[in-house]
Amino acid sequence: MMAVLPVVRRECICRYFIFHGNATTNRLSRAEAKNCMDYVCTTTARSQGSGLITLTLRSAFIIRICNRNDMVIPYDVNQYGDAVIYSKSLPRDLVEKEFANEIVATYGYWKAKGINAVWVYINLEDCHVVPDLAKLGFIFAHAAPDELTMTRWLGEEPSRLPLTTFSYFSVHGMVVDEKGRVLMIREHRRKYVWMFPGGMPESNENLFETAERKVLEETGVVAKAESVISLRQRLRTEYEGACGFFFGCLMKPVRDSSSKDAGGAVSDVVVAMRWFTRDELKALPKQQFFRHHYTIWKAYENSLESGTSKELSKADDDSITSHLFNFGYF
């Protein structure tokens, strides 16, 4: 059975290759073959010409390939020339017993090679390696349910790596029915403020899919997103180092909405929903209208009164740094 070697760039020096049964490695240079150590079984070598050697392996074993006697953890190289390690792809013995020592040697190798940046993707089960990386100056860059990413800038010039996952987004839908009424909700956390339904995306959702799902979940109304009409950027959020983008979609119901006009609770998030006429929204006290959504509705109302689609932009010095409104019609 032919062994499958890790796919690495030529300048990478692989720390471990593991084989079972009779197998033949990829061709190695004579200098690399001379540096191979710690054979667990007997190997035979035959010349392939052009200074290359093929090692034929007779039983399960591990080859350590060294460069100037340094042990180097296997890594890939991304399109920017950064070293990339995935803990789930490493041999278990290395991760569980030898990582603390090997990462120090590998770090020195990267510095000597002039590699500018390193990304380490750590599986949840391998989080014990975090302190070893932190000692070398690695910082947290991203966290997912089953994976943590740490990075280290090695170059002499200022780092070009992002400090963290720096943005997230949510979507709200301004649903306008055939009578010109606007669908509004009140949430448990803001019981006295009316707003458009919406929320955070699920995995692999686009903006329209998120808006349509959230409107249905929070109000029971089936609506179709027609266009993106607003964008809000917020620099200060509850997530350190991250900014938020809040999109607004103009939507319309896909069937008669008269049966969905109750004022009571609709979901565990929403305490009330209601269709507002234009006159009712004009009369609604401003403090009872969620500020950002009021701004969107007001721009929409102005565009209706002027009879033309209009684009507005705004930038200021507080946490909301920009607004963009671009209205289309059904």
Short mmCIF file of C-alpha atoms in Angstrom, two decimals:
data_model
loop_
_atom_site.label_atom_id
_atom_site.label_comp_id
_atom_site.label_asym_id
_atom_site.label_seq_id
_atom_site.Cartn_x
_atom_site.Cartn_y
_atom_site.Cartn_z
CA MET A 1 0.00 0.00 0.00
CA MET A 2 1.42 3.38 -1.00
CA ALA A 3 1.81 5.77 1.91
CA VAL A 4 0.08 9.12 1.75
CA LEU A 5 2.32 11.96 2.89
CA PRO A 6 1.13 15.32 4.21
CA VAL A 7 0.82 17.93 1.48
CA VAL A 8 3.34 20.66 2.30
CA ARG A 9 5.31 23.27 0.42
CA ARG A 10 8.82 22.27 -0.53
CA GLU A 11 10.47 24.54 2.02
CA CYS A 12 8.54 22.86 4.84
CA ILE A 13 10.40 20.20 6.80
CA CYS A 14 7.96 17.52 7.98
CA ARG A 15 8.30 16.37 11.57
CA TYR A 16 6.59 12.99 11.29
CA PHE A 17 5.54 10.61 8.54
CA ILE A 18 3.58 7.55 9.72
CA PHE A 19 3.24 4.39 7.63
CA HIS A 20 1.77 0.92 8.11
CA GLY A 21 2.91 -2.19 6.25
CA ASN A 22 5.07 -2.11 3.14
CA ALA A 23 5.22 1.41 1.78
CA THR A 24 7.44 3.71 -0.20
CA THR A 25 7.94 7.35 0.70
CA ASN A 26 8.04 10.27 -1.63
CA ARG A 27 11.51 10.82 -2.98
CA LEU A 28 13.89 12.63 -0.66
CA SER A 29 17.10 14.43 -1.48
CA ARG A 30 20.27 12.65 -0.35
CA ALA A 31 20.89 15.40 2.18
CA GLU A 32 17.39 14.95 3.65
CA ALA A 33 17.75 11.17 3.70
CA LYS A 34 21.06 11.50 5.53
CA ASN A 35 19.33 13.53 8.24
CA CYS A 36 16.53 11.00 8.85
CA MET A 37 16.65 9.64 12.42
CA ASP A 38 14.93 7.29 14.83
CA TYR A 39 14.01 4.48 12.49
CA VAL A 40 11.80 1.97 14.25
CA CYS A 41 12.40 -0.65 11.60
CA THR A 42 14.92 -1.53 8.91
CA THR A 43 14.70 0.37 5.66
CA THR A 44 16.34 -0.16 2.31
CA ALA A 45 17.31 2.62 -0.05
CA ARG A 46 17.89 2.62 -3.77
CA SER A 47 19.11 5.42 -5.96
CA GLN A 48 16.61 7.08 -8.29
CA GLY A 49 19.17 9.21 -10.11
CA SER A 50 19.41 12.99 -10.02
CA GLY A 51 20.56 12.83 -6.42
CA LEU A 52 17.26 11.40 -5.12
CA ILE A 53 16.66 8.34 -2.96
CA THR A 54 13.54 6.23 -2.37
CA LEU A 55 13.18 4.66 1.07
CA THR A 56 11.24 1.38 1.12
CA LEU A 57 9.63 0.71 4.49
CA ARG A 58 9.09 -2.82 5.77
CA SER A 59 6.77 -2.30 8.76
CA ALA A 60 4.93 0.34 10.75
CA PHE A 61 7.26 3.07 11.97
CA ILE A 62 7.85 6.78 12.26
CA ILE A 63 10.45 8.76 10.32
CA ARG A 64 11.70 11.99 11.78
CA ILE A 65 13.05 14.32 9.16
CA CYS A 66 15.37 16.90 10.58
CA ASN A 67 17.02 20.05 9.36
CA ARG A 68 20.29 20.89 11.04
CA ASN A 69 19.21 18.50 13.82
CA ASP A 70 16.09 20.58 14.69
CA MET A 71 12.78 18.75 15.05
CA VAL A 72 10.06 20.65 13.18
CA ILE A 73 6.31 20.20 13.59
CA PRO A 74 4.55 19.63 10.22
CA TYR A 75 2.96 22.75 8.80
CA ASP A 76 1.40 24.06 5.62
CA VAL A 77 2.07 27.39 3.94
CA ASN A 78 -0.85 29.62 2.95
CA GLN A 79 -1.07 32.04 0.03
CA TYR A 80 0.64 34.76 2.07
CA GLY A 81 3.63 32.62 2.98
CA ASP A 82 2.45 32.14 6.58
CA ALA A 83 3.02 28.86 8.41
CA VAL A 84 -0.24 27.07 9.28
CA ILE A 85 -0.66 24.21 11.77
CA TYR A 86 -3.82 22.16 12.38
CA SER A 87 -3.66 20.24 15.65
CA LYS A 88 -6.19 17.67 14.40
CA SER A 89 -3.75 16.70 11.61
CA LEU A 90 -0.81 16.06 13.93
CA PRO A 91 0.15 12.68 15.42
CA ARG A 92 -1.50 12.17 18.80
CA ASP A 93 1.79 11.49 20.59
CA LEU A 94 3.17 14.80 19.38
CA VAL A 95 0.14 16.79 20.55
CA GLU A 96 -0.32 15.02 23.85
CA LYS A 97 3.28 14.48 24.99
CA GLU A 98 5.84 16.40 22.97
CA PHE A 99 4.21 19.62 21.80
CA ALA A 100 5.71 21.90 24.48
CA ASN A 101 9.27 21.06 23.42
CA GLU A 102 8.65 20.71 19.70
CA ILE A 103 6.89 24.06 19.30
CA VAL A 104 9.91 25.86 20.75
CA ALA A 105 12.23 24.21 18.22
CA THR A 106 9.76 24.83 15.40
CA TYR A 107 9.40 28.48 16.42
CA GLY A 108 13.16 28.90 16.11
CA TYR A 109 13.10 27.23 12.71
CA TRP A 110 10.40 29.62 11.47
CA LYS A 111 12.41 32.62 12.67
CA ALA A 112 15.51 31.34 10.90
CA LYS A 113 13.52 30.76 7.70
CA GLY A 114 12.19 34.33 7.75
CA ILE A 115 8.54 33.32 8.00
CA ASN A 116 6.49 36.38 8.95
CA ALA A 117 3.38 34.87 10.53
CA VAL A 118 2.02 31.66 12.04
CA TRP A 119 -1.57 30.44 12.40
CA VAL A 120 -2.35 27.53 14.72
CA TYR A 121 -5.82 25.96 14.57
CA ILE A 122 -6.46 24.09 17.82
CA ASN A 123 -9.17 21.46 18.19
CA LEU A 124 -11.24 21.61 21.37
CA GLU A 125 -9.64 18.41 22.64
CA ASP A 126 -6.15 19.88 22.16
CA CYS A 127 -6.59 23.11 24.16
CA HIS A 128 -3.88 22.05 26.61
CA VAL A 129 -1.35 23.40 24.07
CA VAL A 130 -2.63 26.98 24.51
CA PRO A 131 -0.23 27.85 27.38
CA ASP A 132 2.73 26.54 25.36
CA LEU A 133 1.82 28.85 22.50
CA ALA A 134 1.07 31.79 24.79
CA LYS A 135 4.61 31.57 26.21
CA LEU A 136 5.90 32.21 22.68
CA GLY A 137 3.71 35.26 22.21
CA PHE A 138 0.78 33.71 20.36
CA ILE A 139 -2.55 35.49 20.85
CA PHE A 140 -6.18 34.49 20.35
CA ALA A 141 -7.52 35.36 16.90
CA HIS A 142 -10.80 33.47 16.60
CA ALA A 143 -12.98 31.04 18.52
CA ALA A 144 -15.56 28.60 17.15
CA PRO A 145 -17.56 25.93 19.02
CA ASP A 146 -14.95 23.23 18.39
CA GLU A 147 -11.84 25.15 17.32
CA LEU A 148 -9.63 27.96 18.59
CA THR A 149 -7.20 29.94 16.42
CA MET A 150 -3.99 31.52 17.73
CA THR A 151 -1.59 33.66 15.72
CA ARG A 152 1.94 35.05 16.04
CA TRP A 153 3.60 37.75 13.95
CA LEU A 154 7.32 37.02 13.54
CA GLY A 155 8.37 39.75 11.12
CA GLU A 156 10.44 42.78 12.07
CA GLU A 157 7.93 45.26 10.63
CA PRO A 158 4.56 46.00 12.32
CA SER A 159 2.10 43.11 12.25
CA ARG A 160 -0.24 42.82 9.29
CA LEU A 161 -2.40 40.18 10.99
CA PRO A 162 -5.96 41.04 12.10
CA LEU A 163 -6.09 41.24 15.90
CA THR A 164 -9.27 39.20 16.08
CA THR A 165 -12.35 38.25 14.12
CA PHE A 166 -13.33 41.85 13.65
CA SER A 167 -16.93 41.92 12.47
CA TYR A 168 -20.33 40.29 12.83
CA PHE A 169 -23.71 41.19 11.37
CA SER A 170 -27.44 41.03 11.95
CA VAL A 171 -30.41 41.70 9.68
CA HIS A 172 -33.79 43.34 10.28
CA GLY A 173 -36.75 43.44 7.93
CA MET A 174 -39.04 46.41 7.35
CA VAL A 175 -42.13 44.55 6.12
CA VAL A 176 -44.59 46.79 4.24
CA ASP A 177 -47.92 45.27 3.18
CA GLU A 178 -50.23 46.17 0.29
CA LYS A 179 -51.94 48.82 2.44
CA GLY A 180 -48.66 50.52 3.28
CA ARG A 181 -48.66 49.26 6.86
CA VAL A 182 -45.36 48.41 8.56
CA LEU A 183 -44.87 45.30 10.73
CA MET A 184 -43.41 46.08 14.18
CA ILE A 185 -42.57 44.05 17.28
CA ARG A 186 -41.67 44.59 20.93
CA GLU A 187 -39.07 42.29 22.52
CA HIS A 188 -38.83 41.04 26.10
CA ARG A 189 -35.59 42.97 26.60
CA ARG A 190 -37.11 46.23 25.28
CA LYS A 191 -40.77 45.92 26.25
CA TYR A 192 -41.66 49.55 25.59
CA VAL A 193 -39.85 50.02 22.28
CA TRP A 194 -41.23 49.10 18.85
CA MET A 195 -38.79 47.83 16.22
CA PHE A 196 -38.54 45.78 13.05
CA PRO A 197 -38.23 41.97 13.45
CA GLY A 198 -34.81 40.47 12.80
CA GLY A 199 -31.66 39.04 14.31
CA MET A 200 -28.45 37.11 13.76
CA PRO A 201 -27.79 34.77 10.81
CA GLU A 202 -27.44 31.03 10.97
CA SER A 203 -24.56 29.24 9.28
CA ASN A 204 -24.41 29.75 5.48
CA GLU A 205 -27.38 32.15 5.36
CA ASN A 206 -27.34 35.21 3.14
CA LEU A 207 -28.93 38.51 4.19
CA PHE A 208 -32.32 37.87 2.61
CA GLU A 209 -32.58 34.35 4.01
CA THR A 210 -31.85 35.64 7.51
CA ALA A 211 -34.44 38.42 7.22
CA GLU A 212 -37.12 36.05 5.94
CA ARG A 213 -36.44 33.45 8.62
CA LYS A 214 -36.41 35.95 11.50
CA VAL A 215 -39.64 37.66 10.39
CA LEU A 216 -41.36 34.27 10.24
CA GLU A 217 -39.97 33.12 13.61
CA GLU A 218 -40.83 36.34 15.45
CA THR A 219 -44.17 37.24 13.87
CA GLY A 220 -45.52 34.25 11.97
CA VAL A 221 -45.65 36.39 8.81
CA VAL A 222 -44.24 34.90 5.60
CA ALA A 223 -42.46 37.75 3.81
CA LYS A 224 -40.01 38.10 0.94
CA ALA A 225 -36.96 40.37 1.08
CA GLU A 226 -36.77 42.69 -1.92
CA SER A 227 -33.71 44.87 -1.34
CA VAL A 228 -31.12 45.99 1.20
CA ILE A 229 -32.09 49.51 2.26
CA SER A 230 -29.77 50.32 5.15
CA LEU A 231 -26.36 49.63 6.60
CA ARG A 232 -25.23 50.64 10.04
CA GLN A 233 -21.70 50.13 11.37
CA ARG A 234 -21.02 50.12 15.08
CA LEU A 235 -17.43 50.17 16.31
CA ARG A 236 -17.99 49.60 20.03
CA THR A 237 -19.72 46.29 20.70
CA GLU A 238 -19.93 43.71 23.46
CA TYR A 239 -17.20 41.71 21.67
CA GLU A 240 -13.74 43.18 22.26
CA GLY A 241 -12.02 44.19 19.05
CA ALA A 242 -15.07 43.48 16.89
CA CYS A 243 -17.40 45.84 15.05
CA GLY A 244 -20.99 45.15 14.10
CA PHE A 245 -22.80 45.60 10.79
CA PHE A 246 -26.58 45.90 10.88
CA PHE A 247 -28.45 45.50 7.60
CA GLY A 248 -32.04 46.49 6.93
CA CYS A 249 -34.11 44.82 4.22
CA LEU A 250 -37.29 46.11 2.59
CA MET A 251 -39.79 43.24 2.52
CA LYS A 252 -43.37 42.47 1.55
CA PRO A 253 -45.75 39.70 2.69
CA VAL A 254 -46.23 36.89 0.22
CA ARG A 255 -49.89 36.36 1.22
CA ASP A 256 -52.70 38.15 3.04
CA SER A 257 -51.43 39.48 6.36
CA SER A 258 -54.79 40.34 7.93
CA SER A 259 -54.84 37.12 9.97
CA LYS A 260 -51.53 38.06 11.60
CA ASP A 261 -52.58 41.20 13.45
CA ALA A 262 -52.67 40.06 17.07
CA GLY A 263 -51.09 42.21 19.76
CA GLY A 264 -50.03 39.42 22.12
CA ALA A 265 -46.86 37.37 22.48
CA VAL A 266 -45.72 35.54 19.35
CA SER A 267 -42.48 33.82 20.46
CA ASP A 268 -40.26 33.55 23.52
CA VAL A 269 -38.42 36.65 22.27
CA VAL A 270 -41.37 38.81 21.20
CA VAL A 271 -44.04 40.10 23.61
CA ALA A 272 -46.13 41.91 20.99
CA MET A 273 -46.50 42.47 17.25
CA ARG A 274 -48.58 44.96 15.32
CA TRP A 275 -49.16 46.40 11.86
CA PHE A 276 -48.78 50.20 11.98
CA THR A 277 -50.23 52.56 9.40
CA ARG A 278 -48.08 55.46 8.23
CA ASP A 279 -50.17 57.88 10.30
CA GLU A 280 -49.83 55.70 13.40
CA LEU A 281 -46.05 55.58 13.03
CA LYS A 282 -45.94 59.35 12.60
CA ALA A 283 -47.88 59.72 15.86
CA LEU A 284 -45.76 57.18 17.77
CA PRO A 285 -43.63 58.91 20.45
CA LYS A 286 -40.03 58.90 19.28
CA GLN A 287 -38.79 57.29 22.51
CA GLN A 288 -41.03 54.29 21.77
CA PHE A 289 -39.45 53.75 18.32
CA PHE A 290 -36.04 52.04 18.28
CA ARG A 291 -33.69 54.84 17.24
CA HIS A 292 -31.91 53.23 14.30
CA HIS A 293 -35.15 51.77 12.92
CA TYR A 294 -36.85 55.14 13.29
CA THR A 295 -34.10 56.65 11.12
CA ILE A 296 -34.65 53.99 8.46
CA TRP A 297 -38.42 54.44 8.48
CA LYS A 298 -38.11 58.25 8.40
CA ALA A 299 -35.86 58.12 5.33
CA TYR A 300 -38.27 55.70 3.68
CA GLU A 301 -41.21 57.98 4.50
CA ASN A 302 -39.37 60.98 3.08
CA SER A 303 -38.67 59.07 -0.13
CA LEU A 304 -42.38 58.28 -0.49
CA GLU A 305 -43.38 61.89 0.05
CA SER A 306 -40.81 63.20 -2.40
CA GLY A 307 -41.93 60.72 -5.04
CA THR A 308 -38.37 59.67 -5.90
CA SER A 309 -35.91 57.12 -4.63
CA LYS A 310 -33.13 58.80 -2.69
CA GLU A 311 -29.80 57.85 -1.20
CA LEU A 312 -28.63 59.33 2.07
CA SER A 313 -25.34 58.98 3.87
CA LYS A 314 -24.17 60.10 7.26
CA ALA A 315 -21.01 59.82 9.34
CA ASP A 316 -20.45 61.02 12.88
CA ASP A 317 -18.08 60.53 15.78
CA ASP A 318 -20.09 58.25 18.07
CA SER A 319 -20.44 54.46 17.91
CA ILE A 320 -22.54 54.59 14.75
CA THR A 321 -20.08 55.70 12.10
CA SER A 322 -22.14 55.48 8.93
CA HIS A 323 -25.61 55.08 7.49
CA LEU A 324 -26.50 54.24 3.91
CA PHE A 325 -30.06 54.19 2.59
CA ASN A 326 -30.88 53.05 -0.93
CA PHE A 327 -34.58 52.52 -1.56
CA GLY A 328 -36.13 50.45 -4.30
CA TYR A 329 -39.82 49.80 -4.91
CA PHE A 330 -41.89 46.66 -5.35
#
